[in-house]
mmCIF file of C-alpha atoms and ligand atoms in Angstrom:
data_model
loop_
_atom_site.group_PDB
_atom_site.id
_atom_site.type_symbol
_atom_site.label_atom_id
_atom_site.label_comp_id
_atom_site.label_asym_id
_atom_site.label_seq_id
_atom_site.Cartn_x
_atom_site.Cartn_y
_atom_site.Cartn_z
ATOM 1 C CA MET N 3 -17.388 -26.915 143.463
ATOM 2 C CA ILE N 4 -21.330 -28.048 142.635
ATOM 3 C CA LYS N 5 -24.272 -24.624 142.043
ATOM 4 C CA TYR N 6 -27.187 -25.439 141.392
ATOM 5 C CA PHE N 7 -29.320 -23.352 139.061
ATOM 6 C CA GLU N 8 -33.094 -22.770 137.928
ATOM 7 C CA SER N 9 -32.703 -22.338 134.795
ATOM 8 C CA THR N 10 -30.466 -23.344 131.413
ATOM 9 C CA ALA N 11 -29.621 -19.937 130.432
ATOM 10 C CA GLY N 12 -26.180 -19.415 129.691
ATOM 11 C CA ILE N 13 -25.693 -24.108 130.135
ATOM 12 C CA THR N 14 -24.945 -25.986 126.481
ATOM 13 C CA ALA N 15 -25.622 -28.993 125.124
ATOM 14 C CA ASP N 16 -22.564 -29.402 125.270
ATOM 15 C CA GLN N 17 -22.375 -29.102 129.031
ATOM 16 C CA LEU N 18 -25.109 -31.884 129.260
ATOM 17 C CA GLN N 19 -23.203 -34.592 127.783
ATOM 18 C CA GLY N 20 -23.262 -37.970 129.828
ATOM 19 C CA PHE N 21 -26.427 -38.014 130.658
ATOM 20 C CA PHE N 22 -29.561 -41.279 130.714
ATOM 21 C CA VAL N 23 -26.997 -44.101 131.387
ATOM 22 C CA GLY N 24 -28.406 -47.008 129.963
ATOM 23 C CA TRP N 25 -30.721 -45.862 127.751
ATOM 24 C CA PRO N 26 -30.666 -48.291 124.545
ATOM 25 C CA ASN N 27 -31.972 -45.235 122.583
ATOM 26 C CA PRO N 28 -31.319 -41.788 124.786
ATOM 27 C CA PRO N 29 -32.419 -38.214 123.846
ATOM 28 C CA SER N 30 -29.517 -36.124 121.627
ATOM 29 C CA PRO N 31 -28.272 -33.450 124.336
ATOM 30 C CA GLU N 32 -29.309 -31.061 122.014
ATOM 31 C CA THR N 33 -33.169 -32.892 122.920
ATOM 32 C CA HIS N 34 -31.979 -32.944 127.021
ATOM 33 C CA ARG N 35 -31.550 -29.064 126.661
ATOM 34 C CA ARG N 36 -35.284 -28.893 124.676
ATOM 35 C CA ILE N 37 -36.609 -30.769 127.610
ATOM 36 C CA LEU N 38 -35.036 -28.954 130.494
ATOM 37 C CA ASP N 39 -36.515 -25.307 128.518
ATOM 38 C CA ASN N 40 -39.741 -27.289 128.206
ATOM 39 C CA SER N 41 -40.340 -28.195 132.200
ATOM 40 C CA ALA N 42 -42.265 -26.691 133.931
ATOM 41 C CA HIS N 43 -40.272 -26.421 137.101
ATOM 42 C CA ILE N 44 -35.707 -27.515 136.348
ATOM 43 C CA VAL N 45 -32.973 -28.033 139.149
ATOM 44 C CA LEU N 46 -28.761 -28.835 137.315
ATOM 45 C CA ALA N 47 -26.324 -29.546 139.681
ATOM 46 C CA PHE N 48 -23.666 -28.023 137.691
ATOM 47 C CA ASP N 49 -19.688 -28.170 138.391
ATOM 48 C CA GLU N 50 -18.129 -24.994 138.941
ATOM 49 C CA ASP N 51 -14.391 -26.486 137.690
ATOM 50 C CA ARG N 52 -14.860 -28.576 134.477
ATOM 51 C CA GLU N 53 -17.657 -26.920 133.660
ATOM 52 C CA GLN N 54 -20.329 -28.982 133.474
ATOM 53 C CA VAL N 55 -24.020 -30.024 133.837
ATOM 54 C CA VAL N 56 -23.689 -33.505 136.463
ATOM 55 C CA GLY N 57 -26.867 -33.501 138.164
ATOM 56 C CA PHE N 58 -30.733 -32.539 137.012
ATOM 57 C CA VAL N 59 -34.199 -33.252 138.160
ATOM 58 C CA ASN N 60 -37.525 -31.644 135.455
ATOM 59 C CA ALA N 61 -40.739 -31.277 136.912
ATOM 60 C CA ILE N 62 -44.536 -31.004 135.215
ATOM 61 C CA SER N 63 -46.744 -29.020 136.151
ATOM 62 C CA ASP N 64 -50.770 -27.383 135.598
ATOM 63 C CA ASN N 65 -48.914 -25.328 138.482
ATOM 64 C CA VAL N 66 -52.350 -25.337 140.917
ATOM 65 C CA LEU N 67 -52.966 -28.989 142.206
ATOM 66 C CA SER N 68 -50.206 -31.525 140.301
ATOM 67 C CA ALA N 69 -47.102 -31.689 139.325
ATOM 68 C CA TYR N 70 -45.491 -34.752 137.331
ATOM 69 C CA ILE N 71 -41.310 -35.313 138.507
ATOM 70 C CA PRO N 72 -40.810 -37.487 134.589
ATOM 71 C CA LEU N 73 -36.162 -37.507 135.517
ATOM 72 C CA LEU N 74 -33.643 -37.331 137.352
ATOM 73 C CA GLU N 75 -30.554 -38.240 137.221
ATOM 74 C CA VAL N 76 -26.907 -37.848 139.004
ATOM 75 C CA LEU N 77 -24.334 -38.576 136.480
ATOM 76 C CA PRO N 78 -22.431 -42.359 138.334
ATOM 77 C CA GLU N 79 -19.144 -41.003 140.101
ATOM 78 C CA TYR N 80 -21.454 -38.056 141.127
ATOM 79 C CA GLN N 81 -23.003 -40.190 143.303
ATOM 80 C CA ARG N 82 -24.207 -41.209 146.771
ATOM 81 C CA GLN N 83 -22.916 -37.331 147.032
ATOM 82 C CA GLY N 84 -25.678 -36.566 148.368
ATOM 83 C CA ILE N 85 -26.471 -34.223 145.023
ATOM 84 C CA GLY N 86 -29.572 -36.049 144.056
ATOM 85 C CA ARG N 87 -31.305 -35.518 147.498
ATOM 86 C CA GLU N 88 -30.232 -31.755 147.530
ATOM 87 C CA LEU N 89 -31.616 -31.398 143.712
ATOM 88 C CA MET N 90 -34.798 -33.291 144.851
ATOM 89 C CA GLN N 91 -34.813 -31.406 148.044
ATOM 90 C CA ARG N 92 -34.670 -27.739 145.853
ATOM 91 C CA MET N 93 -37.792 -29.466 142.687
ATOM 92 C CA LEU N 94 -39.846 -29.741 146.034
ATOM 93 C CA ALA N 95 -39.619 -26.500 147.310
ATOM 94 C CA LEU N 96 -40.327 -24.897 144.415
ATOM 95 C CA LEU N 97 -43.336 -27.071 144.367
ATOM 96 C CA ASP N 98 -44.676 -25.485 147.649
ATOM 97 C CA GLY N 99 -48.719 -25.750 148.022
ATOM 98 C CA LEU N 100 -48.764 -28.412 145.379
ATOM 99 C CA TYR N 101 -51.069 -31.333 146.464
ATOM 100 C CA MET N 102 -50.201 -34.177 143.595
ATOM 101 C CA ILE N 103 -46.390 -34.421 143.910
ATOM 102 C CA ASP N 104 -46.129 -37.831 141.379
ATOM 103 C CA LEU N 105 -43.493 -39.827 140.220
ATOM 104 C CA ILE N 106 -42.661 -43.578 138.967
ATOM 105 C CA SER N 107 -39.688 -45.279 140.463
ATOM 106 C CA ASN N 108 -36.908 -47.487 139.766
ATOM 107 C CA PRO N 109 -37.047 -50.340 141.846
ATOM 108 C CA ALA N 110 -33.658 -49.104 142.939
ATOM 109 C CA ALA N 111 -34.614 -45.334 143.691
ATOM 110 C CA LEU N 112 -37.437 -46.610 146.657
ATOM 111 C CA ASP N 113 -35.524 -46.364 149.598
ATOM 112 C CA PHE N 114 -33.508 -42.931 147.878
ATOM 113 C CA TYR N 115 -37.688 -41.142 147.432
ATOM 114 C CA THR N 116 -38.400 -43.037 150.671
ATOM 115 C CA LYS N 117 -35.708 -40.961 152.624
ATOM 116 C CA LEU N 118 -37.662 -38.113 151.127
ATOM 117 C CA GLY N 119 -40.551 -38.221 152.522
ATOM 118 C CA MET N 120 -43.010 -39.977 149.486
ATOM 119 C CA THR N 121 -44.237 -42.752 150.474
ATOM 120 C CA LYS N 122 -44.821 -45.906 147.724
ATOM 121 C CA GLU N 123 -48.505 -45.994 146.055
ATOM 122 C CA VAL N 124 -49.302 -48.090 142.329
ATOM 123 C CA GLY N 125 -48.176 -46.624 139.114
ATOM 124 C CA MET N 126 -49.324 -46.528 135.714
ATOM 125 C CA SER N 127 -47.253 -46.315 132.645
ATOM 126 C CA LEU N 128 -47.323 -46.729 128.751
ATOM 127 C CA LYS N 129 -44.015 -46.095 127.468
ATOM 128 C CA ASN N 130 -44.168 -45.654 123.375
ATOM 129 C CA PHE N 131 -39.339 -47.560 123.291
ATOM 130 C CA ASP N 132 -38.985 -46.475 119.274
ATOM 131 C CA ARG N 133 -39.976 -42.759 121.036
ATOM 132 C CA GLN N 134 -37.205 -42.531 123.649
ATOM 133 C CA SER N 135 -35.098 -39.985 121.853
ATOM 134 C CA GLY N 136 -37.829 -37.883 122.298
ATOM 135 C CA ARG N 137 -40.529 -35.937 119.691
ATOM 136 C CA GLU N 138 -38.519 -33.861 117.208
HETATM 137 C C1 LIG F 229 -31.682 -41.582 141.908
HETATM 138 C C2 LIG F 229 -29.737 -41.311 142.306
HETATM 139 C C3 LIG F 229 -30.032 -40.083 141.664
HETATM 140 C C4 LIG F 229 -29.460 -40.188 143.413
HETATM 141 O O1 LIG F 229 -29.392 -39.620 143.635
HETATM 142 P P1 LIG F 229 -27.575 -39.760 144.130
HETATM 143 O O2 LIG F 229 -27.559 -38.357 144.520
HETATM 144 O O3 LIG F 229 -26.712 -40.875 144.185
HETATM 145 O O4 LIG F 229 -28.432 -39.106 146.115
HETATM 146 P P2 LIG F 229 -27.277 -38.702 146.898
HETATM 147 O O5 LIG F 229 -26.140 -39.303 147.609
HETATM 148 O O6 LIG F 229 -27.927 -37.712 147.499
HETATM 149 O O7 LIG F 229 -28.760 -40.272 148.431
HETATM 150 C C5 LIG F 229 -29.607 -39.615 149.381
HETATM 151 C C6 LIG F 229 -29.749 -40.091 149.754
HETATM 152 O O8 LIG F 229 -30.318 -41.461 149.652
HETATM 153 C C7 LIG F 229 -29.745 -43.612 150.117
HETATM 154 N N1 LIG F 229 -29.474 -43.166 148.589
HETATM 155 C C8 LIG F 229 -28.569 -43.600 147.452
HETATM 156 N N2 LIG F 229 -28.786 -43.975 145.915
HETATM 157 C C9 LIG F 229 -29.722 -45.638 146.384
HETATM 158 C C10 LIG F 229 -30.069 -46.458 146.232
HETATM 159 N N3 LIG F 229 -29.876 -45.937 145.194
HETATM 160 N N4 LIG F 229 -30.923 -47.191 147.322
HETATM 161 C C11 LIG F 229 -31.022 -46.815 148.103
HETATM 162 N N5 LIG F 229 -30.739 -46.019 148.741
HETATM 163 C C12 LIG F 229 -29.586 -44.378 148.443
HETATM 164 C C13 LIG F 229 -27.918 -41.966 150.153
HETATM 165 O O9 LIG F 229 -27.055 -43.394 150.924
HETATM 166 C C14 LIG F 229 -29.068 -41.433 150.799
HETATM 167 O O10 LIG F 229 -28.948 -41.909 152.557
HETATM 168 P P3 LIG F 229 -28.497 -40.916 153.369
HETATM 169 O O11 LIG F 229 -29.602 -40.402 153.510
HETATM 170 O O12 LIG F 229 -28.817 -41.812 154.283
HETATM 171 O O13 LIG F 229 -27.724 -40.492 153.541
HETATM 172 C C15 LIG F 229 -28.875 -41.694 141.600
HETATM 173 O O14 LIG F 229 -28.506 -43.210 141.745
HETATM 174 C C16 LIG F 229 -28.911 -41.659 139.737
HETATM 175 O O15 LIG F 229 -28.953 -40.847 139.018
HETATM 176 N N6 LIG F 229 -29.884 -42.767 139.994
HETATM 177 C C17 LIG F 229 -29.514 -43.622 137.895
HETATM 178 C C18 LIG F 229 -31.054 -42.123 136.971
HETATM 179 C C19 LIG F 229 -32.550 -42.858 138.406
HETATM 180 O O16 LIG F 229 -32.296 -44.448 138.938
HETATM 181 N N7 LIG F 229 -33.099 -41.921 138.827
HETATM 182 C C20 LIG F 229 -33.943 -42.329 139.606
HETATM 183 C C21 LIG F 229 -35.021 -42.458 138.534
HETATM 184 S S1 LIG F 229 -36.870 -42.803 139.230
#
């Protein structure tokens, strides 16, 4: 049974294992917890049977005009079960009323975001790969 939470209350770093699949230098579960705590909004998908977080999305925002969604991930064994869509729909509801909700999609996820009503635009990015695991 998957439950959805909008805070990290009661969630330990140990329950955040397994994310950032394919990242050469991923944030630790403790840093992941810090990312979530510093975000304007989060939604977590929590498997009650395993007592593990199995998906998450976060947003940073000025809470007036704009929000940016940096991270969305569902653990591989939980993908294609509707969890990613539920996370995004809940996040978009939290961000309702803002003018701009932006994200950078990887090419494989374009169809997923299109199905949520998002449109493809041109973005720019600068990545410091030596800081991929997070700032101290
Ligand atoms: C992208 C991601 C979050 C999707 O989560 P998910 O739980 O598997 O997606 P859902 O099961 O909710 O799928 C919702 C819809 O999108 C479709 N979809 C999901 N992933 C897709 C993909 N890679 N390509 C095309 N369609 C996809 C589903 O078929 C479903 O379509 P339907 O409404 O017609 O049934 C997940 O694949 C993931 O975590 N990927 C790795 C990290 C990543 O790429 N994150 C996004 C960074 S921009």
